[in-house]
Amino acid sequence: MNRNLRIVPLLAGCPAFALALAASAQRLPVQDIKLPPGFEIGVFADDVPDARALARGKGEVVFVGTRSDRVFALPYSGSKARRVVTIASGLRSPNGVAIRDGSLYVAEVSRILRFDDIEAKLDSPPKPLVLTDRFPRESHHGWKFIRFGPDGRLYVPVGAPCNICEPDPARYALISRIRPDGSDYEVFARGVRNSVGFDWDPRTKELWFTDNGRDWLGDDLPSDELNHAPAPGMHFGYPYCHQGDAPDPEFGRKRPCSEFSPPAVKLGAHVAALGARFYTGTQFPPEYRNNLFIAEHGSWNRSRKVGYRIVRVVLEGGRAVKHEVFAEGWLQGESAWGRPVDLEVMPDGSLLVSDDYAGAIYRIAYRGR
């Protein structure tokens, strides 16, 4: 038996399972989550330690990356995961996961791995192929979100190796892309301090991404950003300019804000905007179609906590026309019991939300007004 394999069965119809569900409800008070009328939230899986990035396979399985050392697979039926399988362990912050042509791509700090034919081999995962190990090894902002773009390339961000510094622009503070075999590396966008979530508008095929603002300029500066990159070669300001209009105290004199692309939306200081996903399902009401949902992980160094929620951005004609809270309640006063990280649209139109703090994945569904 593979020593990396760990299976946690979720056995319906037995007293132990009923007790486990009761314990889960007590530990994860999803009844405290506020949603628009007609929406409901439940627990998809509650034993997924450090659950971060999500990727849905072709079959009924969801893959989950972590910032610890493991990658999980969650076979599911309906609205619940049936079990939790450890696909790999002993990795270095394998945060990013993506699926293409039956293979699972996993991003560590400095490497991209590929597990072939993974859905047929959940109980005996293959040894991964190392596609590339060219990425920097620094752990500061070293964890990665990855996703395949409409052009068939794998997009891989590389964060700044610091809070604020002027790093090598060919190596850090950027979004890169490579071919599925790991070749043909190129930089797509620069001046990106730390993006841990992005997606492409299904109508225009243009990239939208979140970016975390620098720390230690007070409670209200600078804002995290939602950025729009319709073409390669754009620069979004780091480390010279933050939020489009705030020169950095140390580096701002070198280059003015007017040289850079401003954010499409200022999301708020310290909200820690991470996962971003366009809603392409049909279960939600029509006004939610092609909206961008963003998971705000929540502040860690602000005098009063902010974030810990999911926001909704409505886009029209390449512009954001509405930005509002969609789901909140993981933060109660100054105490947080969960921290949203990433989102995934399911085949039935429901929306999954990962939570690395509670080690859980939630499912948001629409049941009508």
Short mmCIF file of C-alpha atoms in Angstrom, two decimals:
data_model
loop_
_atom_site.label_atom_id
_atom_site.label_comp_id
_atom_site.label_asym_id
_atom_site.label_seq_id
_atom_site.Cartn_x
_atom_site.Cartn_y
_atom_site.Cartn_z
CA MET A 1 0.00 0.00 0.00
CA ASN A 2 1.23 3.47 -0.80
CA ARG A 3 2.55 4.97 2.45
CA ASN A 4 1.43 8.42 1.31
CA LEU A 5 -2.17 7.25 1.06
CA ARG A 6 -4.63 8.36 3.68
CA ILE A 7 -8.33 7.67 3.30
CA VAL A 8 -10.97 9.02 5.64
CA PRO A 9 -14.30 7.31 4.85
CA LEU A 10 -17.51 9.27 5.33
CA LEU A 11 -20.01 6.52 6.11
CA ALA A 12 -23.61 7.60 5.84
CA GLY A 13 -26.36 5.81 7.71
CA CYS A 14 -24.44 4.81 10.82
CA PRO A 15 -24.39 6.27 14.37
CA ALA A 16 -20.72 7.23 14.11
CA PHE A 17 -21.43 9.23 10.98
CA ALA A 18 -24.37 10.98 12.65
CA LEU A 19 -22.15 11.91 15.61
CA ALA A 20 -19.47 13.17 13.24
CA LEU A 21 -22.01 15.39 11.48
CA ALA A 22 -23.17 16.79 14.83
CA ALA A 23 -19.58 17.51 15.85
CA SER A 24 -18.95 19.16 12.49
CA ALA A 25 -22.00 21.41 12.91
CA GLN A 26 -20.76 22.45 16.34
CA ARG A 27 -17.22 23.13 15.11
CA LEU A 28 -18.31 24.84 11.90
CA PRO A 29 -21.23 27.15 12.69
CA VAL A 30 -22.28 27.70 9.08
CA GLN A 31 -25.63 28.97 10.35
CA ASP A 32 -23.74 32.19 11.18
CA ILE A 33 -22.90 32.81 7.52
CA LYS A 34 -25.08 35.53 5.99
CA LEU A 35 -25.98 35.13 2.31
CA PRO A 36 -28.43 36.85 -0.06
CA PRO A 37 -32.04 35.58 0.09
CA GLY A 38 -32.49 32.13 -1.43
CA PHE A 39 -28.90 30.98 -0.88
CA GLU A 40 -27.73 28.37 1.64
CA ILE A 41 -24.37 27.06 2.77
CA GLY A 42 -23.41 23.60 3.97
CA VAL A 43 -20.27 21.60 4.70
CA PHE A 44 -18.90 19.72 1.68
CA ALA A 45 -15.94 18.28 3.64
CA ASP A 46 -14.67 18.98 7.15
CA ASP A 47 -11.44 16.97 7.44
CA VAL A 48 -9.19 18.70 4.92
CA PRO A 49 -6.34 20.25 6.94
CA ASP A 50 -5.05 23.55 5.52
CA ALA A 51 -7.44 23.41 2.53
CA ARG A 52 -6.32 26.00 -0.03
CA ALA A 53 -6.52 25.97 -3.84
CA LEU A 54 -9.26 23.94 -5.54
CA ALA A 55 -9.41 22.21 -8.93
CA ARG A 56 -12.26 20.05 -10.24
CA GLY A 57 -11.54 16.92 -12.22
CA LYS A 58 -13.57 15.55 -15.12
CA GLY A 59 -15.18 12.96 -12.88
CA GLU A 60 -16.72 13.48 -9.46
CA VAL A 61 -13.52 14.49 -7.66
CA VAL A 62 -12.11 17.78 -6.35
CA PHE A 63 -8.39 18.28 -5.77
CA VAL A 64 -7.11 20.45 -2.93
CA GLY A 65 -3.68 22.03 -2.46
CA THR A 66 -2.22 23.16 0.88
CA ARG A 67 0.53 25.36 2.25
CA SER A 68 1.75 22.48 4.43
CA ASP A 69 3.07 19.41 2.57
CA ARG A 70 0.04 17.49 1.24
CA VAL A 71 -2.30 17.40 -1.73
CA PHE A 72 -5.76 15.89 -1.32
CA ALA A 73 -8.42 14.39 -3.57
CA LEU A 74 -12.07 14.46 -2.57
CA PRO A 75 -14.34 12.04 -4.45
CA TYR A 76 -17.88 13.26 -3.96
CA SER A 77 -21.51 12.39 -4.51
CA GLY A 78 -24.10 15.11 -4.70
CA SER A 79 -23.41 17.79 -2.10
CA LYS A 80 -20.85 15.91 0.04
CA ALA A 81 -17.35 14.52 -0.24
CA ARG A 82 -17.34 10.75 0.29
CA ARG A 83 -13.76 10.52 1.53
CA VAL A 84 -10.48 12.42 1.74
CA VAL A 85 -7.49 10.86 -0.05
CA THR A 86 -3.91 12.06 0.30
CA ILE A 87 -2.47 12.13 -3.23
CA ALA A 88 1.01 13.25 -2.12
CA SER A 89 2.86 14.29 1.01
CA GLY A 90 6.30 15.59 1.87
CA LEU A 91 6.02 18.42 -0.65
CA ARG A 92 7.02 22.06 -0.11
CA SER A 93 3.90 24.22 0.15
CA PRO A 94 1.98 22.55 -2.71
CA ASN A 95 -0.63 25.31 -2.73
CA GLY A 96 -1.48 25.36 -6.43
CA VAL A 97 -3.45 22.66 -8.24
CA ALA A 98 -4.79 22.54 -11.80
CA ILE A 99 -6.25 19.86 -14.10
CA ARG A 100 -5.59 19.37 -17.81
CA ASP A 101 -6.12 16.31 -20.04
CA GLY A 102 -6.54 14.00 -17.05
CA SER A 103 -3.33 15.14 -15.34
CA LEU A 104 -3.05 16.95 -12.03
CA TYR A 105 -0.54 19.82 -12.00
CA VAL A 106 0.81 20.82 -8.57
CA ALA A 107 2.84 23.94 -7.80
CA GLU A 108 5.39 23.81 -5.01
CA VAL A 109 7.53 26.83 -4.14
CA SER A 110 10.13 26.23 -6.86
CA ARG A 111 8.72 23.33 -8.90
CA ILE A 112 5.74 22.33 -11.02
CA LEU A 113 4.81 18.64 -10.78
CA ARG A 114 2.45 16.56 -12.91
CA PHE A 115 0.51 13.46 -11.84
CA ASP A 116 -0.78 11.67 -14.96
CA ASP A 117 -4.14 9.89 -15.23
CA ILE A 118 -4.73 10.83 -11.61
CA GLU A 119 -8.47 10.23 -11.36
CA ALA A 120 -8.02 6.55 -12.25
CA LYS A 121 -5.23 6.19 -9.68
CA LEU A 122 -6.51 7.90 -6.54
CA ASP A 123 -5.83 4.85 -4.39
CA SER A 124 -2.35 4.35 -5.82
CA PRO A 125 -1.07 7.75 -6.96
CA PRO A 126 1.75 7.72 -9.52
CA LYS A 127 5.14 9.24 -8.90
CA PRO A 128 4.98 12.79 -10.25
CA LEU A 129 6.94 14.14 -13.17
CA VAL A 130 8.93 17.32 -12.50
CA LEU A 131 8.05 19.67 -15.35
CA THR A 132 10.27 22.51 -14.17
CA ASP A 133 12.23 23.58 -11.11
CA ARG A 134 13.18 27.01 -12.43
CA PHE A 135 11.13 29.09 -9.98
CA PRO A 136 12.76 30.91 -7.02
CA ARG A 137 13.21 28.98 -3.79
CA GLU A 138 12.38 31.78 -1.32
CA SER A 139 9.46 30.87 0.92
CA HIS A 140 8.31 34.48 1.47
CA HIS A 141 5.29 34.75 -0.86
CA GLY A 142 6.60 31.56 -2.42
CA TRP A 143 3.36 29.55 -2.40
CA LYS A 144 1.61 29.60 -5.75
CA PHE A 145 -1.84 29.53 -7.31
CA ILE A 146 -1.88 28.03 -10.81
CA ARG A 147 -4.49 27.77 -13.53
CA PHE A 148 -4.62 27.03 -17.24
CA GLY A 149 -5.62 29.96 -19.41
CA PRO A 150 -7.70 30.03 -22.60
CA ASP A 151 -4.42 29.95 -24.55
CA GLY A 152 -3.63 26.50 -23.13
CA ARG A 153 -0.71 27.77 -21.06
CA LEU A 154 -0.24 27.29 -17.34
CA TYR A 155 -0.14 30.62 -15.51
CA VAL A 156 2.20 30.72 -12.50
CA PRO A 157 2.60 33.80 -10.29
CA VAL A 158 5.82 34.52 -8.39
CA GLY A 159 5.43 36.81 -5.38
CA ALA A 160 7.89 39.39 -4.09
CA PRO A 161 10.41 37.76 -1.67
CA CYS A 162 9.70 40.46 0.93
CA ASN A 163 7.08 42.87 2.22
CA ILE A 164 8.55 45.74 0.23
CA CYS A 165 11.76 45.67 -1.84
CA GLU A 166 12.93 46.13 -5.42
CA PRO A 167 13.51 42.55 -6.58
CA ASP A 168 14.78 41.29 -9.93
CA PRO A 169 11.81 42.05 -12.26
CA ALA A 170 12.60 39.01 -14.39
CA ARG A 171 12.24 36.65 -11.41
CA TYR A 172 9.82 38.13 -8.86
CA ALA A 173 6.61 40.15 -8.42
CA LEU A 174 5.08 38.85 -11.64
CA ILE A 175 2.70 36.44 -13.31
CA SER A 176 4.41 34.03 -15.70
CA ARG A 177 3.12 31.39 -18.08
CA ILE A 178 4.55 28.15 -19.45
CA ARG A 179 3.51 25.40 -21.83
CA PRO A 180 1.96 22.24 -20.31
CA ASP A 181 5.31 20.46 -20.64
CA GLY A 182 7.06 23.16 -18.58
CA SER A 183 8.81 24.85 -21.51
CA ASP A 184 8.71 28.33 -23.06
CA TYR A 185 8.65 30.40 -19.86
CA GLU A 186 7.60 34.01 -20.30
CA VAL A 187 6.47 36.86 -18.06
CA PHE A 188 2.87 37.91 -18.69
CA ALA A 189 2.47 40.73 -16.10
CA ARG A 190 4.86 42.64 -13.82
CA GLY A 191 4.56 44.75 -10.70
CA VAL A 192 2.39 42.14 -8.96
CA ARG A 193 3.33 41.85 -5.29
CA ASN A 194 1.55 38.58 -4.49
CA SER A 195 -1.34 37.16 -6.50
CA VAL A 196 -2.94 33.99 -5.13
CA GLY A 197 -6.03 33.95 -7.32
CA PHE A 198 -7.06 34.69 -10.89
CA ASP A 199 -9.48 33.70 -13.62
CA TRP A 200 -10.48 34.64 -17.17
CA ASP A 201 -13.73 36.34 -18.08
CA PRO A 202 -15.61 33.66 -20.05
CA ARG A 203 -16.99 36.35 -22.37
CA THR A 204 -13.74 38.09 -23.32
CA LYS A 205 -11.07 35.51 -22.31
CA GLU A 206 -9.23 38.33 -20.49
CA LEU A 207 -7.35 37.81 -17.23
CA TRP A 208 -8.51 39.24 -13.88
CA PHE A 209 -6.40 38.71 -10.76
CA THR A 210 -6.21 39.66 -7.09
CA ASP A 211 -3.07 41.18 -5.58
CA ASN A 212 -2.21 41.65 -1.91
CA GLY A 213 -1.02 45.13 -0.90
CA ARG A 214 2.09 45.75 1.19
CA ASP A 215 2.04 45.82 5.01
CA TRP A 216 3.00 48.36 7.68
CA LEU A 217 1.54 51.54 6.22
CA GLY A 218 -1.28 51.62 8.77
CA ASP A 219 -4.77 50.19 8.99
CA ASP A 220 -6.16 51.74 5.82
CA LEU A 221 -3.31 51.72 3.28
CA PRO A 222 -2.74 50.34 0.80
CA SER A 223 -5.77 48.55 -0.62
CA ASP A 224 -5.68 45.04 -1.97
CA GLU A 225 -6.45 45.06 -5.67
CA LEU A 226 -8.52 43.42 -8.35
CA ASN A 227 -6.58 43.91 -11.57
CA HIS A 228 -7.47 43.47 -15.23
CA ALA A 229 -4.81 42.31 -17.69
CA PRO A 230 -6.35 42.07 -21.17
CA ALA A 231 -2.92 41.74 -22.79
CA PRO A 232 0.63 40.73 -21.85
CA GLY A 233 3.27 43.28 -20.91
CA MET A 234 1.35 45.37 -18.38
CA HIS A 235 2.92 46.63 -15.13
CA PHE A 236 0.77 47.06 -12.01
CA GLY A 237 3.05 49.23 -9.89
CA TYR A 238 4.85 47.20 -7.25
CA PRO A 239 7.07 48.30 -5.51
CA TYR A 240 6.78 51.92 -6.70
CA CYS A 241 3.05 52.55 -6.53
CA HIS A 242 0.24 50.89 -4.56
CA GLN A 243 -3.50 50.82 -5.33
CA GLY A 244 -2.89 52.96 -8.40
CA ASP A 245 -2.49 56.26 -6.57
CA ALA A 246 -0.29 55.76 -3.48
CA PRO A 247 3.49 56.15 -4.07
CA ASP A 248 5.56 53.90 -1.85
CA PRO A 249 7.42 55.87 0.87
CA GLU A 250 10.72 54.21 -0.03
CA PHE A 251 10.54 53.47 -3.75
CA GLY A 252 7.85 55.85 -5.02
CA ARG A 253 10.31 58.57 -6.03
CA LYS A 254 11.87 56.31 -8.65
CA ARG A 255 8.77 55.93 -10.85
CA PRO A 256 5.43 57.80 -10.75
CA CYS A 257 2.04 56.09 -10.43
CA SER A 258 1.11 57.41 -13.88
CA GLU A 259 3.47 54.84 -15.45
CA PHE A 260 1.42 51.88 -14.24
CA SER A 261 -1.96 50.22 -14.74
CA PRO A 262 -4.32 51.10 -11.87
CA PRO A 263 -6.54 48.47 -10.25
CA ALA A 264 -10.03 47.81 -11.56
CA VAL A 265 -11.32 47.69 -7.96
CA LYS A 266 -9.79 48.72 -4.65
CA LEU A 267 -10.89 45.83 -2.44
CA GLY A 268 -9.83 47.34 0.89
CA ALA A 269 -6.64 47.39 2.96
CA HIS A 270 -5.52 44.10 4.53
CA VAL A 271 -8.56 42.07 3.44
CA ALA A 272 -6.12 39.50 1.93
CA ALA A 273 -7.95 38.92 -1.34
CA LEU A 274 -7.02 35.44 -2.59
CA GLY A 275 -9.13 33.15 -4.78
CA ALA A 276 -11.08 34.65 -7.69
CA ARG A 277 -13.58 32.73 -9.82
CA PHE A 278 -16.09 33.71 -12.49
CA TYR A 279 -19.48 32.14 -11.96
CA THR A 280 -20.27 30.10 -15.06
CA GLY A 281 -23.03 27.91 -13.63
CA THR A 282 -26.79 28.17 -14.10
CA GLN A 283 -28.06 27.35 -10.60
CA PHE A 284 -27.71 30.92 -9.26
CA PRO A 285 -30.14 33.59 -10.52
CA PRO A 286 -29.31 35.06 -13.97
CA GLU A 287 -27.88 38.28 -12.51
CA TYR A 288 -25.01 36.24 -11.00
CA ARG A 289 -23.89 34.77 -14.31
CA ASN A 290 -20.32 35.84 -15.21
CA ASN A 291 -19.90 37.67 -11.89
CA LEU A 292 -16.47 37.38 -10.27
CA PHE A 293 -16.41 35.98 -6.74
CA ILE A 294 -13.40 36.74 -4.53
CA ALA A 295 -12.39 35.02 -1.29
CA GLU A 296 -11.01 37.42 1.31
CA HIS A 297 -8.81 35.48 3.70
CA GLY A 298 -8.84 38.27 6.29
CA SER A 299 -6.36 40.58 7.97
CA TRP A 300 -3.55 39.46 10.28
CA ASN A 301 -1.90 42.76 11.29
CA ARG A 302 -4.69 45.32 11.43
CA SER A 303 -5.91 46.85 14.71
CA ARG A 304 -9.47 45.76 13.86
CA LYS A 305 -9.96 42.71 11.67
CA VAL A 306 -11.41 42.97 8.16
CA GLY A 307 -12.13 40.49 5.38
CA TYR A 308 -12.97 36.88 6.28
CA ARG A 309 -15.74 36.87 3.65
CA ILE A 310 -16.62 36.44 -0.02
CA VAL A 311 -17.32 39.44 -2.22
CA ARG A 312 -19.03 39.70 -5.58
CA VAL A 313 -17.88 41.92 -8.44
CA VAL A 314 -20.16 42.61 -11.40
CA LEU A 315 -18.28 43.34 -14.64
CA GLU A 316 -19.65 44.93 -17.79
CA GLY A 317 -17.65 45.93 -20.84
CA GLY A 318 -14.34 45.22 -19.12
CA ARG A 319 -15.23 47.45 -16.14
CA ALA A 320 -16.34 46.72 -12.60
CA VAL A 321 -19.77 48.27 -12.06
CA LYS A 322 -20.61 46.76 -8.65
CA HIS A 323 -18.59 45.46 -5.69
CA GLU A 324 -20.47 44.06 -2.70
CA VAL A 325 -20.36 41.45 0.07
CA PHE A 326 -21.83 38.08 -0.91
CA ALA A 327 -21.09 35.88 2.13
CA GLU A 328 -19.89 36.86 5.59
CA GLY A 329 -19.93 35.50 9.14
CA TRP A 330 -16.61 33.69 9.47
CA LEU A 331 -15.60 36.76 11.51
CA GLN A 332 -17.68 37.37 14.64
CA GLY A 333 -16.62 40.62 16.26
CA GLU A 334 -12.84 40.26 16.55
CA SER A 335 -12.91 36.46 16.61
CA ALA A 336 -12.67 34.42 13.39
CA TRP A 337 -13.61 30.74 13.13
CA GLY A 338 -12.82 30.43 9.41
CA ARG A 339 -10.79 32.02 6.60
CA PRO A 340 -11.96 31.62 2.97
CA VAL A 341 -9.19 30.89 0.45
CA ASP A 342 -10.41 29.66 -2.94
CA LEU A 343 -13.58 28.96 -4.90
CA GLU A 344 -14.71 26.43 -7.49
CA VAL A 345 -17.89 26.23 -9.56
CA MET A 346 -19.36 22.73 -9.55
CA PRO A 347 -21.22 20.97 -12.42
CA ASP A 348 -24.57 21.50 -10.67
CA GLY A 349 -23.89 25.24 -10.38
CA SER A 350 -23.10 25.30 -6.68
CA LEU A 351 -19.99 27.11 -5.44
CA LEU A 352 -17.31 25.49 -3.26
CA VAL A 353 -15.27 27.56 -0.80
CA SER A 354 -12.08 26.31 0.85
CA ASP A 355 -11.07 27.32 4.39
CA ASP A 356 -7.50 26.67 5.53
CA TYR A 357 -8.16 27.82 9.11
CA ALA A 358 -11.03 25.41 9.79
CA GLY A 359 -9.70 22.71 7.46
CA ALA A 360 -13.00 22.59 5.63
CA ILE A 361 -14.72 23.10 2.30
CA TYR A 362 -18.19 24.61 2.11
CA ARG A 363 -20.85 24.40 -0.58
CA ILE A 364 -23.03 27.41 -1.41
CA ALA A 365 -26.25 26.62 -3.32
CA TYR A 366 -29.33 28.51 -4.44
CA ARG A 367 -32.71 27.14 -3.39
CA GLY A 368 -35.00 29.96 -4.49
CA ARG A 369 -36.53 32.94 -2.79
#
